[in-house]
Short mmCIF file of C-alpha atoms in Angstrom, two decimals:
data_model
loop_
_atom_site.label_atom_id
_atom_site.label_comp_id
_atom_site.label_asym_id
_atom_site.label_seq_id
_atom_site.Cartn_x
_atom_site.Cartn_y
_atom_site.Cartn_z
CA MET A 1290 -32.79 -66.22 135.90
CA ALA A 1291 -33.26 -65.64 132.18
CA LEU A 1292 -36.46 -64.48 130.58
CA LEU A 1293 -38.15 -67.67 129.42
CA GLU A 1294 -39.23 -70.41 131.81
CA ASP A 1295 -40.31 -73.07 129.32
CA ARG A 1296 -39.92 -76.80 129.50
CA ASP A 1297 -40.60 -78.97 126.51
CA MET A 1298 -43.25 -81.65 126.41
CA ASN A 1299 -40.70 -84.30 127.46
CA GLY A 1300 -39.86 -82.43 130.66
CA GLU A 1301 -36.34 -81.57 129.57
CA GLN A 1302 -34.61 -78.40 130.65
CA VAL A 1303 -34.62 -76.91 127.16
CA THR A 1304 -36.84 -77.03 124.11
CA PHE A 1305 -34.91 -77.94 120.96
CA SER A 1306 -36.10 -76.05 117.91
CA VAL A 1307 -34.87 -75.97 114.31
CA PHE A 1308 -34.82 -73.16 111.76
CA THR A 1309 -36.62 -74.57 108.72
CA LYS A 1310 -34.84 -72.39 106.14
CA PRO A 1311 -33.16 -75.29 104.26
CA TRP A 1312 -36.45 -76.99 103.39
CA LYS A 1313 -38.28 -74.21 101.57
CA MET A 1314 -39.59 -76.53 98.83
CA LEU A 1315 -41.52 -78.80 101.21
CA SER A 1316 -45.20 -78.36 102.01
CA LEU A 1317 -46.12 -77.54 105.60
CA GLY A 1318 -47.25 -81.12 106.15
CA GLU A 1319 -44.04 -82.54 104.74
CA LEU A 1320 -41.99 -80.10 106.76
CA GLY A 1321 -43.76 -81.01 109.99
CA ALA A 1322 -43.20 -84.71 109.38
CA LEU A 1323 -39.51 -84.15 108.62
CA VAL A 1324 -38.95 -82.06 111.75
CA ARG A 1325 -40.69 -84.54 113.99
CA GLY A 1326 -38.88 -87.43 112.31
CA VAL A 1327 -35.49 -85.88 113.08
CA GLY A 1328 -36.55 -85.45 116.71
CA PHE A 1329 -37.33 -81.76 117.17
CA ASP A 1330 -40.26 -80.55 119.28
CA ALA A 1331 -40.34 -76.99 117.91
CA VAL A 1332 -39.50 -74.88 114.88
CA GLU A 1333 -38.53 -71.40 113.82
CA LEU A 1334 -40.27 -70.45 110.59
CA PRO A 1335 -38.98 -67.85 108.11
CA VAL A 1336 -41.61 -65.30 107.16
CA ARG A 1337 -39.82 -64.36 103.96
CA PRO A 1338 -40.45 -64.37 100.21
CA GLY A 1339 -40.18 -67.84 98.73
CA TYR A 1340 -40.89 -69.76 101.94
CA GLN A 1341 -43.95 -71.58 103.27
CA VAL A 1342 -45.23 -68.43 105.02
CA GLN A 1343 -45.19 -65.46 102.65
CA PRO A 1344 -44.93 -61.94 104.13
CA GLU A 1345 -47.97 -60.69 102.20
CA ALA A 1346 -50.12 -63.48 103.66
CA MET A 1347 -48.53 -63.85 107.09
CA GLU A 1348 -51.77 -64.03 109.10
CA THR A 1349 -53.32 -66.93 107.21
CA GLY A 1350 -49.91 -68.49 106.57
CA LEU A 1351 -48.96 -68.62 110.23
CA LYS A 1352 -52.38 -69.96 111.18
CA GLU A 1353 -52.01 -72.79 108.65
CA ALA A 1354 -48.45 -73.46 109.77
CA VAL A 1355 -49.32 -73.66 113.47
CA ARG A 1356 -52.13 -76.09 112.67
CA ALA A 1357 -49.97 -78.26 110.38
CA PHE A 1358 -47.14 -78.51 112.89
CA ALA A 1359 -49.54 -79.21 115.75
CA ASP A 1360 -50.75 -82.26 113.81
CA GLU A 1361 -47.19 -83.58 114.13
CA GLY A 1362 -46.82 -82.59 117.78
CA VAL A 1363 -44.50 -79.70 116.92
CA VAL A 1364 -44.76 -76.13 118.27
CA VAL A 1365 -43.86 -72.92 116.41
CA LYS A 1366 -41.64 -71.18 118.95
CA SER A 1367 -40.34 -68.33 116.79
CA VAL A 1368 -40.39 -66.75 113.36
CA ALA A 1369 -37.53 -65.18 111.44
CA ALA A 1370 -38.28 -61.79 109.90
CA PRO A 1371 -36.87 -60.81 106.48
CA THR A 1372 -33.18 -60.04 106.41
CA ASP A 1373 -33.45 -56.32 105.67
CA GLY A 1374 -33.53 -54.96 109.21
CA VAL A 1375 -36.21 -54.17 111.78
CA ARG A 1376 -38.65 -52.36 109.41
CA PRO A 1377 -41.11 -51.10 112.07
CA GLY A 1378 -44.16 -51.14 109.78
CA PHE A 1379 -43.72 -54.74 108.65
CA THR A 1380 -42.51 -55.92 112.04
CA GLY A 1381 -45.56 -54.32 113.64
CA GLU A 1382 -47.83 -56.39 111.40
CA LEU A 1383 -45.80 -59.48 112.22
CA ILE A 1384 -46.18 -58.83 115.96
CA GLY A 1385 -49.95 -58.89 115.52
CA ALA A 1386 -49.89 -62.08 113.46
CA CYS A 1387 -47.63 -63.82 115.99
CA ALA A 1388 -49.80 -62.69 118.91
CA GLU A 1389 -52.88 -64.19 117.24
CA ASN A 1390 -51.10 -67.51 116.84
CA ALA A 1391 -49.33 -67.63 120.25
CA ILE A 1392 -45.85 -67.44 118.70
CA PRO A 1393 -43.67 -65.82 121.37
CA VAL A 1394 -40.54 -64.60 119.54
CA ILE A 1395 -39.74 -62.72 116.33
CA ARG A 1396 -36.06 -62.95 115.40
CA VAL A 1397 -34.41 -59.99 113.71
CA PHE A 1398 -30.80 -59.08 113.02
CA PRO A 1399 -30.50 -55.36 112.31
CA PHE A 1400 -27.54 -54.06 110.35
CA ILE A 1401 -25.43 -50.96 109.93
CA ARG A 1402 -26.18 -49.28 106.60
CA PRO A 1403 -23.38 -48.71 104.09
CA GLY A 1404 -21.48 -45.57 105.07
CA GLU A 1405 -23.38 -45.21 108.34
CA PRO A 1406 -21.23 -44.67 111.45
CA TYR A 1407 -21.70 -47.48 113.94
CA LEU A 1408 -23.08 -45.41 116.80
CA GLU A 1409 -25.52 -43.63 114.48
CA GLY A 1410 -26.70 -47.02 113.26
CA GLU A 1411 -27.12 -48.21 116.82
CA ALA A 1412 -29.22 -45.14 117.70
CA ARG A 1413 -31.36 -45.64 114.59
CA VAL A 1414 -32.08 -49.28 115.45
CA GLN A 1415 -32.90 -48.33 119.03
CA ASN A 1416 -35.42 -45.79 117.73
CA GLU A 1417 -36.90 -48.44 115.43
CA LEU A 1418 -37.29 -50.83 118.36
CA GLU A 1419 -38.71 -48.04 120.51
CA SER A 1420 -41.44 -47.45 117.96
CA LEU A 1421 -42.61 -51.06 118.41
CA LEU A 1422 -43.06 -50.85 122.19
CA PRO A 1423 -46.78 -49.91 122.19
CA LEU A 1424 -47.55 -53.02 120.10
CA LEU A 1425 -45.27 -55.22 122.19
CA GLU A 1426 -46.90 -54.02 125.40
CA GLN A 1427 -50.28 -55.17 124.06
CA SER A 1428 -49.02 -58.62 123.08
CA ARG A 1429 -47.10 -61.52 124.58
CA VAL A 1430 -44.53 -61.30 121.80
CA THR A 1431 -40.82 -60.52 122.16
CA VAL A 1432 -38.64 -59.11 119.40
CA GLY A 1433 -35.42 -61.09 119.72
CA VAL A 1434 -32.35 -59.31 118.35
CA GLN A 1435 -29.61 -61.65 117.14
CA ASN A 1436 -25.91 -60.98 116.83
CA HIS A 1437 -24.62 -61.61 113.31
CA CYS A 1438 -21.31 -61.33 111.46
CA GLY A 1439 -20.77 -58.64 108.83
CA PRO A 1440 -22.04 -55.04 109.13
CA CYS A 1441 -24.33 -55.98 112.02
CA PHE A 1442 -24.13 -56.17 115.81
CA THR A 1443 -21.60 -58.96 115.84
CA GLY A 1444 -20.76 -59.61 119.48
CA ALA A 1445 -22.57 -60.11 122.76
CA MET A 1446 -21.47 -56.73 124.10
CA HIS A 1447 -22.69 -55.03 120.92
CA LEU A 1448 -26.03 -56.74 121.51
CA ARG A 1449 -26.16 -55.75 125.17
CA HIS A 1450 -25.38 -52.11 124.46
CA LEU A 1451 -28.07 -52.06 121.79
CA ILE A 1452 -30.95 -53.47 123.83
CA GLU A 1453 -30.15 -53.08 127.55
CA ARG A 1454 -32.47 -50.06 127.84
CA PHE A 1455 -35.51 -52.17 126.92
CA ASP A 1456 -37.72 -54.39 129.06
CA PRO A 1457 -36.67 -57.99 128.22
CA LYS A 1458 -40.34 -58.92 127.90
CA HIS A 1459 -40.45 -56.69 124.84
CA VAL A 1460 -36.95 -56.75 123.34
CA GLY A 1461 -34.72 -59.73 124.05
CA ALA A 1462 -31.35 -61.10 122.99
CA ILE A 1463 -30.87 -64.12 120.75
CA LEU A 1464 -27.30 -65.23 121.31
CA ASP A 1465 -25.87 -66.98 118.25
CA ALA A 1466 -22.99 -69.28 119.16
CA GLY A 1467 -21.77 -69.52 115.57
CA HIS A 1468 -21.27 -65.79 115.27
CA THR A 1469 -19.74 -65.38 118.72
CA GLY A 1470 -17.32 -68.13 117.72
CA LEU A 1471 -16.34 -66.21 114.60
CA SER A 1472 -15.88 -63.11 116.79
CA GLY A 1473 -13.63 -65.01 119.19
CA GLU A 1474 -15.82 -64.47 122.26
CA GLU A 1475 -15.62 -66.71 125.30
CA PRO A 1476 -18.95 -68.58 125.65
CA GLU A 1477 -19.25 -67.86 129.37
CA HIS A 1478 -18.60 -64.15 128.88
CA ALA A 1479 -21.03 -63.91 125.95
CA ILE A 1480 -23.82 -65.53 127.96
CA ASP A 1481 -23.14 -63.29 130.95
CA MET A 1482 -23.28 -60.13 128.85
CA VAL A 1483 -26.82 -60.80 127.58
CA TRP A 1484 -28.19 -62.98 130.36
CA SER A 1485 -30.65 -60.37 131.64
CA HIS A 1486 -32.33 -60.25 128.21
CA LEU A 1487 -31.69 -63.75 126.85
CA CYS A 1488 -34.80 -65.11 125.13
CA MET A 1489 -33.30 -67.78 122.85
CA VAL A 1490 -29.97 -69.42 122.02
CA ASN A 1491 -28.92 -70.30 118.47
CA LEU A 1492 -26.54 -73.20 118.00
CA LYS A 1493 -24.57 -73.36 114.78
CA ASN A 1494 -20.88 -73.49 114.02
CA ALA A 1495 -18.35 -72.21 111.52
CA PHE A 1496 -14.70 -71.54 110.80
CA ARG A 1497 -12.86 -69.36 108.31
CA LYS A 1498 -11.14 -70.83 105.25
CA LEU A 1499 -8.42 -69.10 103.27
CA ARG A 1500 -9.88 -68.28 99.86
CA THR A 1501 -6.59 -67.24 98.31
CA GLY A 1502 -3.23 -68.98 98.08
CA PRO A 1503 -0.32 -68.17 100.41
CA GLU A 1504 1.35 -66.12 97.67
CA ALA A 1505 -1.50 -63.67 97.26
CA GLU A 1506 -0.77 -60.01 97.98
CA GLN A 1507 -3.87 -59.82 100.15
CA ALA A 1508 -5.38 -62.79 101.99
CA GLU A 1509 -9.12 -63.36 101.50
CA TRP A 1510 -11.14 -65.48 103.89
CA GLN A 1511 -14.55 -67.10 103.65
CA VAL A 1512 -16.85 -68.46 106.34
CA TYR A 1513 -17.54 -72.18 106.17
CA TRP A 1514 -20.60 -73.39 108.09
CA THR A 1515 -19.98 -76.81 109.58
CA SER A 1516 -21.31 -79.26 112.15
CA GLY A 1517 -21.56 -78.51 115.86
CA ARG A 1518 -18.41 -80.42 116.75
CA HIS A 1519 -16.09 -78.84 114.20
CA GLY A 1520 -16.29 -75.06 114.30
CA LEU A 1521 -14.82 -72.22 116.35
CA SER A 1522 -17.67 -72.22 118.87
CA ASP A 1523 -17.47 -74.76 121.70
CA TRP A 1524 -21.03 -76.01 122.15
CA ARG A 1525 -19.94 -77.98 125.21
CA ARG A 1526 -19.01 -74.78 127.04
CA TYR A 1527 -22.25 -73.09 125.97
CA ALA A 1528 -24.30 -75.99 127.28
CA ALA A 1529 -22.32 -76.21 130.51
CA GLU A 1530 -22.76 -72.51 131.26
CA LEU A 1531 -26.45 -72.49 130.38
CA THR A 1532 -26.99 -75.57 132.54
CA ARG A 1533 -25.06 -73.98 135.42
CA ARG A 1534 -27.38 -70.97 135.18
CA GLN A 1535 -30.44 -73.26 135.04
CA TRP A 1536 -31.51 -72.09 131.60
CA ARG A 1537 -35.12 -72.97 130.81
CA GLY A 1538 -35.82 -71.91 127.26
CA VAL A 1539 -35.40 -72.54 123.56
CA VAL A 1540 -32.19 -73.73 121.94
CA CYS A 1541 -32.57 -73.38 118.18
CA LEU A 1542 -30.35 -75.31 115.79
CA THR A 1543 -30.22 -73.18 112.66
CA ALA A 1544 -29.40 -75.97 110.17
CA GLU A 1545 -26.92 -73.71 108.37
CA TYR A 1546 -24.26 -75.70 106.53
CA SER A 1547 -22.06 -74.80 103.61
CA ASP A 1548 -22.57 -78.29 102.13
CA PRO A 1549 -26.22 -78.25 100.98
CA ASN A 1550 -26.18 -81.97 100.22
CA SER A 1551 -25.44 -82.90 103.83
CA VAL A 1552 -28.07 -80.81 105.64
CA ASP A 1553 -30.38 -83.68 106.60
CA ARG A 1554 -27.53 -85.82 107.91
CA LEU A 1555 -25.77 -83.02 109.76
CA ILE A 1556 -28.86 -81.62 111.46
CA ALA A 1557 -29.74 -85.07 112.83
CA GLU A 1558 -26.17 -85.52 114.09
CA ASP A 1559 -26.13 -82.04 115.61
CA LEU A 1560 -29.42 -82.59 117.43
CA ARG A 1561 -28.07 -85.79 118.99
CA PHE A 1562 -24.90 -83.94 119.99
CA ALA A 1563 -26.80 -80.97 121.44
CA ARG A 1564 -29.17 -83.18 123.43
CA SER A 1565 -26.20 -85.06 124.90
CA LEU A 1566 -24.80 -81.78 126.25
CA PHE A 1567 -27.90 -80.66 128.15
CA VAL A 1568 -28.24 -83.38 130.76
#
């Protein structure tokens, strides 16, 4: 059985959350109303410069956010740390702020530094996570490490090798279906690799588009973020395997789309699609 044993307020097997990154210009009240209107019961909030919760005011910001979302019947299930790695000092402060506000998961995606050998980068990140253990032992907060394309820990096995030494109560795995799809991983295998530490599942989808013409000397590709039905990751297989394993936890739709003008439409369609798969 995986780490989390949550049920949402409707008694469903999973809690559907949404990453609120696309709506940075909305107030907390407006954001809560939008999320509830689409049909989500939970959110993941970015604690990053330029968003509703600023890193330099995370304690008061998270307290205000939790209160504003509660007014709409929405729970803050996770926060997303800045995109520049684990940063033990900052992440330590964020652990404390999340513990005070009963936010169970902090999402991070560590990276390999330019010129850094992969295994050296892995050891460095493990040391950074190790330094957080005393704080994590005092709280009910989990640092969730996400796989990510680029110079990061891209696949499920990379993620497993990185965090398997840690207690899953302290350091968990956030399996991102969009990035495993780009890596060509089988959904069932990816879930199995991180199952012992799985604390959250991200649903998004993408495919690669050829940036250059067929006559180019060197092909260049770009990632295009699309709806749940149309990318390289098969959400149906993810849902079937998670259901088979009796997953009881958070499924977060990340609302990442390459067409910024279609975000509101696509996230509503993707939530309906995702809910239809977990029955």
